[in-house]
Short mmCIF file of C-alpha atoms in Angstrom, two decimals:
data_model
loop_
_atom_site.label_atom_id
_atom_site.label_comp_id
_atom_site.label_asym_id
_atom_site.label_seq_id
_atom_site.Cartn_x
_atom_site.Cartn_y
_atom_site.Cartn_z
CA UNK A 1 135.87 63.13 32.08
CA UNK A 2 138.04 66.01 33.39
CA UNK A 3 142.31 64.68 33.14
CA UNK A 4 142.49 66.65 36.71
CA UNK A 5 140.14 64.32 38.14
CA UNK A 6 141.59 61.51 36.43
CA UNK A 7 144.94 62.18 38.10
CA UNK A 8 143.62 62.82 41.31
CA UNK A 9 142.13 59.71 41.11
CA UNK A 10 144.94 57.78 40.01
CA UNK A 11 147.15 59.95 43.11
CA UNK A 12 144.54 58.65 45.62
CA UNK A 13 145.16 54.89 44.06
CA UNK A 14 149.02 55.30 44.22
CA UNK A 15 150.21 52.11 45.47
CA UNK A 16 147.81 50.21 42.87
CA UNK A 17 149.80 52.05 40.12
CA UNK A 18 153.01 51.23 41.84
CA UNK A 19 152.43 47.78 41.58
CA UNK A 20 150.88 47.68 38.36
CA UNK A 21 154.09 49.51 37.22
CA UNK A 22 155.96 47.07 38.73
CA UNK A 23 154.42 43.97 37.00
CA UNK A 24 154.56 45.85 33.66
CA UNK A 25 158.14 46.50 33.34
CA UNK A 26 158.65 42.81 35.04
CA UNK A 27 156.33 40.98 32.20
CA UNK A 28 158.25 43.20 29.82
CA UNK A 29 161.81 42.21 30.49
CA UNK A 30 160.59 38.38 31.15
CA UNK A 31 159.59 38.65 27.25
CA UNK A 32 162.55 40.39 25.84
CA UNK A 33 165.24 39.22 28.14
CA UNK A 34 166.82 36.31 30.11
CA UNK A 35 166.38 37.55 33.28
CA UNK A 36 168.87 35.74 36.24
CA UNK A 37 168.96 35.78 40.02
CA UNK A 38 171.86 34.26 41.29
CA UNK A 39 173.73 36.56 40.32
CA UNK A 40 171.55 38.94 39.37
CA UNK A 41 171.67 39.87 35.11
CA UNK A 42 169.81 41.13 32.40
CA UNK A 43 170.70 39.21 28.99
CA UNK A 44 169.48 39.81 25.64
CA UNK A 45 166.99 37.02 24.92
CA UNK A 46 168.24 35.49 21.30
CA UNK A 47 165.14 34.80 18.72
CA UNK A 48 166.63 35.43 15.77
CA UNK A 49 167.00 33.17 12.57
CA UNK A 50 168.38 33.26 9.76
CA UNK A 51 168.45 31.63 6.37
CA UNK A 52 171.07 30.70 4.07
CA UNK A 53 171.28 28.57 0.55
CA UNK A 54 173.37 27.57 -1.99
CA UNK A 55 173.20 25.15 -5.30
CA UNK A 56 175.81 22.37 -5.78
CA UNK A 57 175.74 20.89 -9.37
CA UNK A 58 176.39 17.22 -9.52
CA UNK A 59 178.87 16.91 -12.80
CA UNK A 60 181.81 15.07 -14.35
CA UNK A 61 184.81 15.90 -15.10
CA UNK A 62 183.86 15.67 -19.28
CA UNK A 63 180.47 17.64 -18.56
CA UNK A 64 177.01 16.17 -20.54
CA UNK A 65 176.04 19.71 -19.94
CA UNK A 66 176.96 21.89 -22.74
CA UNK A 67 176.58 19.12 -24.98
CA UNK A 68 173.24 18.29 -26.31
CA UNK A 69 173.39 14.87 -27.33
CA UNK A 70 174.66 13.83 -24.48
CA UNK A 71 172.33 12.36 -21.76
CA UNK A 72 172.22 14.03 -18.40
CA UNK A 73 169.80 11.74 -16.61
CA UNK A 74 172.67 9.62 -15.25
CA UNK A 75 173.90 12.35 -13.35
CA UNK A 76 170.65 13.25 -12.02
CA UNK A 77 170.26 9.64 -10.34
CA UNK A 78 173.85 10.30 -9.16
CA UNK A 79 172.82 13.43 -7.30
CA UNK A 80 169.96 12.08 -5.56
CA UNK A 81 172.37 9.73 -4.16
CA UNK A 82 174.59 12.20 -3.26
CA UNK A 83 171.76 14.48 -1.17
CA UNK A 84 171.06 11.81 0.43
CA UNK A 85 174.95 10.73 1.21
CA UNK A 86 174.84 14.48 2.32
CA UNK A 87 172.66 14.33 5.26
CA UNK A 88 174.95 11.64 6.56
CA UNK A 89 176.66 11.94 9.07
CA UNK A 90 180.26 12.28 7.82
CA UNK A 91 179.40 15.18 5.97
CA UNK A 92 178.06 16.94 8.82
CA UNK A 93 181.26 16.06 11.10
CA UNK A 94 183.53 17.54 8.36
CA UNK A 95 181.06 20.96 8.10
CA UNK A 96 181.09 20.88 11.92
CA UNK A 97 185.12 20.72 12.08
CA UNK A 98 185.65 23.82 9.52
CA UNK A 99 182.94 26.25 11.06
CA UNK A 100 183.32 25.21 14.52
CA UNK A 101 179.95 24.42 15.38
CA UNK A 102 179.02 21.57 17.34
CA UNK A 103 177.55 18.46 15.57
CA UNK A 104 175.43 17.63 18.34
CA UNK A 105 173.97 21.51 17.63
CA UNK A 106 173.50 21.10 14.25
CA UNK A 107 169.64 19.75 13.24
CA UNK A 108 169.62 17.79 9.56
CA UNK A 109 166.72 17.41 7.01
CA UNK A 110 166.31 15.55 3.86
CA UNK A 111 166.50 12.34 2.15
CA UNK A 112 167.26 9.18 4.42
CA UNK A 113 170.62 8.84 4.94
CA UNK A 114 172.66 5.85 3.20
CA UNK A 115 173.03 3.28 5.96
CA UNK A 116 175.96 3.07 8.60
CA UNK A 117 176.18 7.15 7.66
CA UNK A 118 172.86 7.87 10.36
CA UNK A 119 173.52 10.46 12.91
CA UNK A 120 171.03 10.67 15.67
CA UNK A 121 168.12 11.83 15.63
CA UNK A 122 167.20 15.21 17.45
CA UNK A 123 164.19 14.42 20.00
CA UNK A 124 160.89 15.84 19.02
CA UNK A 125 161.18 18.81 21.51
CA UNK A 126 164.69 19.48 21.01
CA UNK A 127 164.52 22.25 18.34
CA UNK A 128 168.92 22.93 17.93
CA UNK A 129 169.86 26.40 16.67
CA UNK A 130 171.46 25.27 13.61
CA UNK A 131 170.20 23.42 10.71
CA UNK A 132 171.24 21.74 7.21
CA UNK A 133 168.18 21.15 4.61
CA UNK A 134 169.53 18.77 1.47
CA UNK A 135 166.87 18.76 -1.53
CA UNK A 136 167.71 17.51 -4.93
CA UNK A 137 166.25 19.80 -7.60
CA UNK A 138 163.71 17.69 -10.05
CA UNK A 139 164.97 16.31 -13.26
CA UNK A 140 168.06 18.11 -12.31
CA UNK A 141 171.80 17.06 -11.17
CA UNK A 142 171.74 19.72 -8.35
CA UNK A 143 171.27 19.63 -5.20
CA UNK A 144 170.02 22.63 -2.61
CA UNK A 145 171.43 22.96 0.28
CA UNK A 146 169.59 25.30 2.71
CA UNK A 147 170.76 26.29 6.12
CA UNK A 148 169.86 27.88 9.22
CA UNK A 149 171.33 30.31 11.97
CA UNK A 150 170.81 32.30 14.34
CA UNK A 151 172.75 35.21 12.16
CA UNK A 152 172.55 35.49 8.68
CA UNK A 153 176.63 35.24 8.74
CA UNK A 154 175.99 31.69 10.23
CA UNK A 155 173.48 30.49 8.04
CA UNK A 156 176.14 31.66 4.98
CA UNK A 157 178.45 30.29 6.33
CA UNK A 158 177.28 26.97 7.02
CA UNK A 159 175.81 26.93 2.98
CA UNK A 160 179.34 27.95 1.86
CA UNK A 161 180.88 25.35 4.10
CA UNK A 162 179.02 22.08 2.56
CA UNK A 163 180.70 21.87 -0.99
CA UNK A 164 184.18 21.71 0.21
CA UNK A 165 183.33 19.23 2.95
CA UNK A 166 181.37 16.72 0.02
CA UNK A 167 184.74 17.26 -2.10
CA UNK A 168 187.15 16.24 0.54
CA UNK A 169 184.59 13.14 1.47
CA UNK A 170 183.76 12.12 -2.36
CA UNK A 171 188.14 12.87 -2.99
CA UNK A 172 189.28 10.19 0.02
CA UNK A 173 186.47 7.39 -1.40
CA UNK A 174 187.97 8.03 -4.78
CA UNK A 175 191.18 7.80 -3.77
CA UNK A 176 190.80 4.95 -1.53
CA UNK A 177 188.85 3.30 -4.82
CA UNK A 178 191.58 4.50 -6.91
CA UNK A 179 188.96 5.80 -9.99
CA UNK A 180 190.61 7.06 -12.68
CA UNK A 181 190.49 11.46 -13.41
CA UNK A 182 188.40 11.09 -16.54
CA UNK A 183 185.49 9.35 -14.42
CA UNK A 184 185.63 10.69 -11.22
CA UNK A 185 182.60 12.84 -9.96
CA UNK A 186 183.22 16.62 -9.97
CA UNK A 187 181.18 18.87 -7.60
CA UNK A 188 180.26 22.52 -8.73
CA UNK A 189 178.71 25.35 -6.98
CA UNK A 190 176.37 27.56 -8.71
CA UNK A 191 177.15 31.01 -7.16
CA UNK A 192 178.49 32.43 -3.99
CA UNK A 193 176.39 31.06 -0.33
CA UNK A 194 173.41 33.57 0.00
CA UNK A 195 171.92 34.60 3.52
CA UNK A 196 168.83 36.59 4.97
CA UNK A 197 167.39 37.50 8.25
CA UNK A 198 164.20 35.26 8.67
CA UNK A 199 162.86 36.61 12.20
CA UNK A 200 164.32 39.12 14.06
CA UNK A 201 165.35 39.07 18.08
CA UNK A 202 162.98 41.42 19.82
CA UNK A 203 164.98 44.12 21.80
CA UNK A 204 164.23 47.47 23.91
CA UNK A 205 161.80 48.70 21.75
CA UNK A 206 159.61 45.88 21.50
CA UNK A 207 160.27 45.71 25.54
CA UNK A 208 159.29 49.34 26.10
CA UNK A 209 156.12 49.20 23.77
CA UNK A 210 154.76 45.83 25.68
CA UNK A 211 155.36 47.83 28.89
CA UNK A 212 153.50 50.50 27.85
CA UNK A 213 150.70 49.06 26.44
CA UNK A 214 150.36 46.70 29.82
CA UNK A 215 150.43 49.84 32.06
CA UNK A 216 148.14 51.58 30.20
CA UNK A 217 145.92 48.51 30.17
CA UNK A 218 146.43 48.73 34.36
CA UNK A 219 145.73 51.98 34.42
CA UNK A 220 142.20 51.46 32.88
CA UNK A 221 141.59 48.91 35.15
CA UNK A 222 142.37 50.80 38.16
CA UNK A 223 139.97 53.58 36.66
CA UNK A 224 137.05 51.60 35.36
CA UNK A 225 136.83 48.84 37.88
CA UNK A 226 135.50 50.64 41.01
CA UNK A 227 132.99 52.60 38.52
CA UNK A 228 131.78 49.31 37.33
CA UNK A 229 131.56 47.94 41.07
CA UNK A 230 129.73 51.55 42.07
CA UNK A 231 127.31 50.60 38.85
CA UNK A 232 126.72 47.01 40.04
CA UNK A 233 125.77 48.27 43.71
CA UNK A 234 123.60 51.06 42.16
CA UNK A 235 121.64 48.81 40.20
CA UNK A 236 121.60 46.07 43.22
CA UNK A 237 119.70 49.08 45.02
CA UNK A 238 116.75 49.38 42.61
CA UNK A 239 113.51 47.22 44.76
CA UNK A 240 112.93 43.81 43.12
CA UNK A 241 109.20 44.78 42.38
CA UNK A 242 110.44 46.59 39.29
CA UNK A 243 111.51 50.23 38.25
CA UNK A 244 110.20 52.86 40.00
CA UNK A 245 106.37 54.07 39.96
CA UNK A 246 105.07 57.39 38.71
CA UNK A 247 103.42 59.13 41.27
CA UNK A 248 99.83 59.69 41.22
CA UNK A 249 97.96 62.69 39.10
CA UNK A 250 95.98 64.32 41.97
CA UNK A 251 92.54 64.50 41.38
CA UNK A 252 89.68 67.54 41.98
CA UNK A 253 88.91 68.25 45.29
CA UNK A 254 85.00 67.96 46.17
CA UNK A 255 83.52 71.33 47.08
CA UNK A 256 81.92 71.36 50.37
CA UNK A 257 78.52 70.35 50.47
CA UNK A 258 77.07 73.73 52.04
CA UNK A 259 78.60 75.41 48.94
CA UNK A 260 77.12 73.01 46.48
CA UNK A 261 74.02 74.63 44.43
CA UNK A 262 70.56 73.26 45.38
CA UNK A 263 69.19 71.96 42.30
CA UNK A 264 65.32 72.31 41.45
CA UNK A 265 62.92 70.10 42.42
CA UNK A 266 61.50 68.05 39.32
CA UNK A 267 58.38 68.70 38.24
CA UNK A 268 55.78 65.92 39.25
CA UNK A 269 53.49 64.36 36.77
CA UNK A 270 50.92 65.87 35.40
CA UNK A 271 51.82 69.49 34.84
CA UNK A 272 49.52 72.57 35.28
CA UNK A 273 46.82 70.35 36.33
CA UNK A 274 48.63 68.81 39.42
CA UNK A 275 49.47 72.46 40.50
CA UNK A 276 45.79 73.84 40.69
CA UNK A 277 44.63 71.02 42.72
CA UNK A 278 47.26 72.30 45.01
CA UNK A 279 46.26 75.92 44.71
CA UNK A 280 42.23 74.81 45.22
CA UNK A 281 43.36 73.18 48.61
CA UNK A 282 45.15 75.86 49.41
CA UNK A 283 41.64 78.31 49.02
CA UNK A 284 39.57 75.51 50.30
CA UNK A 285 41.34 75.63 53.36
CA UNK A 286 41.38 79.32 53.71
CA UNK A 287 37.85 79.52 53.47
CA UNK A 288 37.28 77.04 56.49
CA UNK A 289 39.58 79.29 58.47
CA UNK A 290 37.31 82.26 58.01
CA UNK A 291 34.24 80.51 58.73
CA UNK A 292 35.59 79.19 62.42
#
């Protein structure tokens, strides 16, 4: 198909590519953007998430765990109480206090909470931006905690933010309980808070490559659909008794019957001898004629 005729085509159609311009760029920003009418703004639509982790190791202050004869199961039962002492509540309002989020922002996961140490429950539908993940590893006095952000400087800092607030929880029950140095429970953290971008906000590219594929999906339309309607009508057209006949070979024409050859007589029966009783009549009757 010639591009000239394509254009002219699509000049003719003008206000159809107008509007399907239009309803591109508007499905476009709806996707990327929050888009707001009163008063009128264009804000970046936030889908980002990020990921964040660190390891706390669940120890005393004499450690089992450069010493091999020393049994470290003890501590491992210890630290699954303490994940799960974690996910309580006053844990969360102390990590909430130092980074400044909101509790009622921040979503937790992992083992059931000790009792009197709930916080409430998010409702099914209410997905929060924030999160806190407690898992103990197996066989193993540590427990992971794994966060989530909307930047990967928020999810770090929300991983690096839980050790310090289960030290100055675990320090005031000690304190209050008055346990001696030599027993208390000491909390170590295996390694600096590590962070990474799970998803990624979309932004103007991803907005100007759904536009464009949309209007040249419009375009198409515009194009193909009155060629498919000028296809339906043609075939509507065709009679219902079937396609088409071929028309008739002519035949010969008949020559005229003055024209036509006059065939010979057939020769009666008997041969020679029925032609000499013709040819004696014939002198028989001459003979008479002669006589008169």
């Amino acid at each position: 198909m010639n591009f000239i005729l394509i254009l002219r085509e699509l000049w003719q159609r003008r206000l159809l590519v107008v509007l399907v311009t239009i309803a591109a760029a508007a499905i476009a920003a709806v996707a990327v953007f929050n888009v707001s009418f009163a008063p009128p703004s264009l804000a970046k639509r936030d889908h980002s998430e990020a990921n964040g982790e660190i390891e706390i190791l669940v120890d005393s202050t004499r450690s089992p765990i450069a010493d091999v004869a020393r049994n470290i199961e003890p501590l491992t039962a210890r630290a699954g109480v303490f994940a799960r002492y974690m996910a309580g509540g006053n844990v969360i309002r102390e990590i909430s206090k130092s980074t400044g989020i909101p509790v009622k922002e921040i979503e937790v996961a992992g083992p059931a909470p000790l009792p009197g140490e709930v916080i409430e429950a998010p409702e099914p539908q209410d997905i929060k931006p924030y999160g806190i993940a407690f898992v103990q590893r197996a066989e193993l006095p540590i427990v992971n905690v794994e966060t989530r952000a909307p930047t990967v400087a928020e999810a770090r800092e929300l991983a690096a933010a839980t050790p310090a607030a289960v030290r100055t929880m675990v320090t005031r029950i000690q304190a209050q309980q008055e346990i001696p140095e030599g027993k208390r429970v000491v909390f170590r953290v295996l390694g600096p808070a590590q962070g990474n971008l799970a998803t990624e906000a979309l932004g103007a590219k991803a907005a100007i490559a759904i536009f464009v594929v949309l209007e040249i999906i419009g375009l198409l339309l515009i194009i193909g659909i009155p060629r498919l309607v000028k296809a339906w009508r043609s075939v509507d057209a065709v009679p219902s008794g079937g396609p088409p006949q071929l028309e008739a070979i002519p035949t010969v024409t008949e020559r005229p019957k003055s024209k036509r050859r006059k065939s010979k007589p057939a020769a009666l029966p008997g041969g020679e001898e029925a032609e000499e009783e013709v040819g004696e009549k014939a002198r028989v009757g001459g003979r008479r004629g002669d006589d008169g």
